[in-house]
Amino acid sequence: MTKSELINRLAERNQRLVARDADEAVKTILDAMGQALASGNRIEIRGFGSFALNYRPPRIGRNPKSGERVPVPAKHVPHFKAGKELRERVDGQTTPLPLPIADDDDGDD
């Protein structure tokens, strides 16, 4: 689901909510989540999951093209951990999710 699909679905479910207001609500929530993570805070949404930062120490990597050794600096990366309710909902799904069909344009139609 994309951000615009989320906004459209929110506007459809709440007839009192104009699409412009749904857009502003989604942007506000995502901005608040981004600011919370940027300032080192953890986000927990009951029934959905939690977002936190994981620390990755500095290391020596390799340039895949040249094979040259490259220093990779330390960094914090966002990490999502699904909540129990979300895991059970996804795991308890009785019908398998459809697999995307690759469109091969080889011209043999």
Protein backbone atom coordinates (compact mmCIF):
# COMPACT_ATOMS: atom_id res chain seq x y z
CA MET A 1 0.00 0.00 0.00
CA THR A 2 1.33 3.40 -0.94
CA LYS A 3 0.86 6.64 0.95
CA SER A 4 -1.73 7.87 -1.58
CA GLU A 5 -3.65 4.58 -1.30
CA LEU A 6 -3.70 4.97 2.48
CA ILE A 7 -5.02 8.52 2.15
CA ASN A 8 -7.73 7.41 -0.29
CA ARG A 9 -8.79 4.51 1.94
CA LEU A 10 -8.95 6.79 4.98
CA ALA A 11 -11.12 9.29 3.09
CA GLU A 12 -13.42 6.50 1.82
CA ARG A 13 -13.94 5.02 5.28
CA ASN A 14 -14.71 8.39 6.87
CA GLN A 15 -17.24 10.22 4.73
CA ARG A 16 -17.00 13.32 6.98
CA LEU A 17 -13.29 13.53 6.20
CA VAL A 18 -12.37 15.40 3.04
CA ALA A 19 -9.49 13.88 1.04
CA ARG A 20 -7.40 16.98 1.76
CA ASP A 21 -7.92 16.48 5.51
CA ALA A 22 -7.05 12.77 5.22
CA ASP A 23 -3.87 13.76 3.37
CA GLU A 24 -2.94 16.21 6.14
CA ALA A 25 -3.68 13.61 8.85
CA VAL A 26 -1.48 10.96 7.24
CA LYS A 27 1.34 13.44 6.63
CA THR A 28 1.14 14.67 10.24
CA ILE A 29 1.33 11.13 11.64
CA LEU A 30 4.25 10.13 9.41
CA ASP A 31 6.13 13.36 10.17
CA ALA A 32 5.63 12.83 13.92
CA MET A 33 6.93 9.27 13.61
CA GLY A 34 9.96 10.42 11.64
CA GLN A 35 10.75 13.15 14.17
CA ALA A 36 10.41 10.70 17.07
CA LEU A 37 12.86 8.27 15.48
CA ALA A 38 15.24 11.05 14.46
CA SER A 39 15.43 12.18 18.09
CA GLY A 40 16.15 8.63 19.26
CA ASN A 41 12.72 7.77 20.66
CA ARG A 42 10.91 4.46 20.26
CA ILE A 43 7.41 4.27 18.74
CA GLU A 44 4.91 1.65 19.87
CA ILE A 45 1.51 1.17 18.26
CA ARG A 46 -0.54 -1.41 20.18
CA GLY A 47 -1.76 -4.26 18.01
CA PHE A 48 0.53 -3.23 15.15
CA GLY A 49 4.16 -3.15 16.26
CA SER A 50 7.04 -0.96 17.32
CA PHE A 51 9.72 1.09 15.62
CA ALA A 52 13.13 1.56 17.19
CA LEU A 53 16.67 2.37 16.15
CA ASN A 54 19.38 -0.26 15.81
CA TYR A 55 23.03 0.77 16.04
CA ARG A 56 25.39 -0.52 13.37
CA PRO A 57 29.06 -0.12 14.33
CA PRO A 58 31.68 1.07 11.85
CA ARG A 59 33.13 -1.60 9.60
CA ILE A 60 35.22 -2.18 6.51
CA GLY A 61 33.14 -2.94 3.41
CA ARG A 62 34.02 -3.65 -0.18
CA ASN A 63 33.14 -1.77 -3.33
CA PRO A 64 31.36 -4.50 -5.35
CA LYS A 65 32.59 -3.12 -8.67
CA SER A 66 36.29 -2.66 -7.90
CA GLY A 67 36.71 -4.89 -4.84
CA GLU A 68 38.39 -1.95 -3.07
CA ARG A 69 38.12 -1.83 0.74
CA VAL A 70 35.92 1.05 1.88
CA PRO A 71 35.33 2.28 5.44
CA VAL A 72 31.62 2.28 6.33
CA PRO A 73 30.80 4.69 9.18
CA ALA A 74 28.68 3.82 12.21
CA LYS A 75 24.99 4.58 11.87
CA HIS A 76 21.57 4.09 13.38
CA VAL A 77 18.95 2.38 11.22
CA PRO A 78 15.17 2.16 11.80
CA HIS A 79 13.90 -1.28 12.78
CA PHE A 80 10.27 -2.49 12.84
CA LYS A 81 9.10 -5.34 15.03
CA ALA A 82 5.58 -6.59 14.35
CA GLY A 83 3.27 -6.86 17.35
CA LYS A 84 1.66 -10.12 18.42
CA GLU A 85 -1.76 -9.22 17.03
CA LEU A 86 -0.34 -8.29 13.62
CA ARG A 87 1.79 -11.45 13.48
CA GLU A 88 -1.24 -13.60 14.33
CA ARG A 89 -3.41 -11.81 11.76
CA VAL A 90 -0.82 -12.31 9.02
CA ASP A 91 -0.03 -15.89 10.05
CA GLY A 92 -3.69 -16.84 10.44
CA GLN A 93 -4.56 -15.85 6.92
CA THR A 94 -6.33 -18.84 5.36
CA THR A 95 -5.79 -17.97 1.71
CA PRO A 96 -2.24 -17.40 0.48
CA LEU A 97 -1.33 -13.97 -0.79
CA PRO A 98 -1.22 -13.75 -4.59
CA LEU A 99 2.27 -13.73 -6.04
CA PRO A 100 3.13 -10.94 -8.47
CA ILE A 101 3.22 -12.10 -12.06
CA ALA A 102 6.37 -11.13 -13.91
CA ASP A 103 5.66 -9.45 -17.23
CA ASP A 104 8.25 -10.79 -19.64
CA ASP A 105 8.20 -8.73 -22.80
CA ASP A 106 9.91 -11.31 -24.93
CA GLY A 107 7.33 -10.93 -27.71
CA ASP A 108 6.25 -14.59 -27.90
CA ASP A 109 2.53 -13.88 -27.32
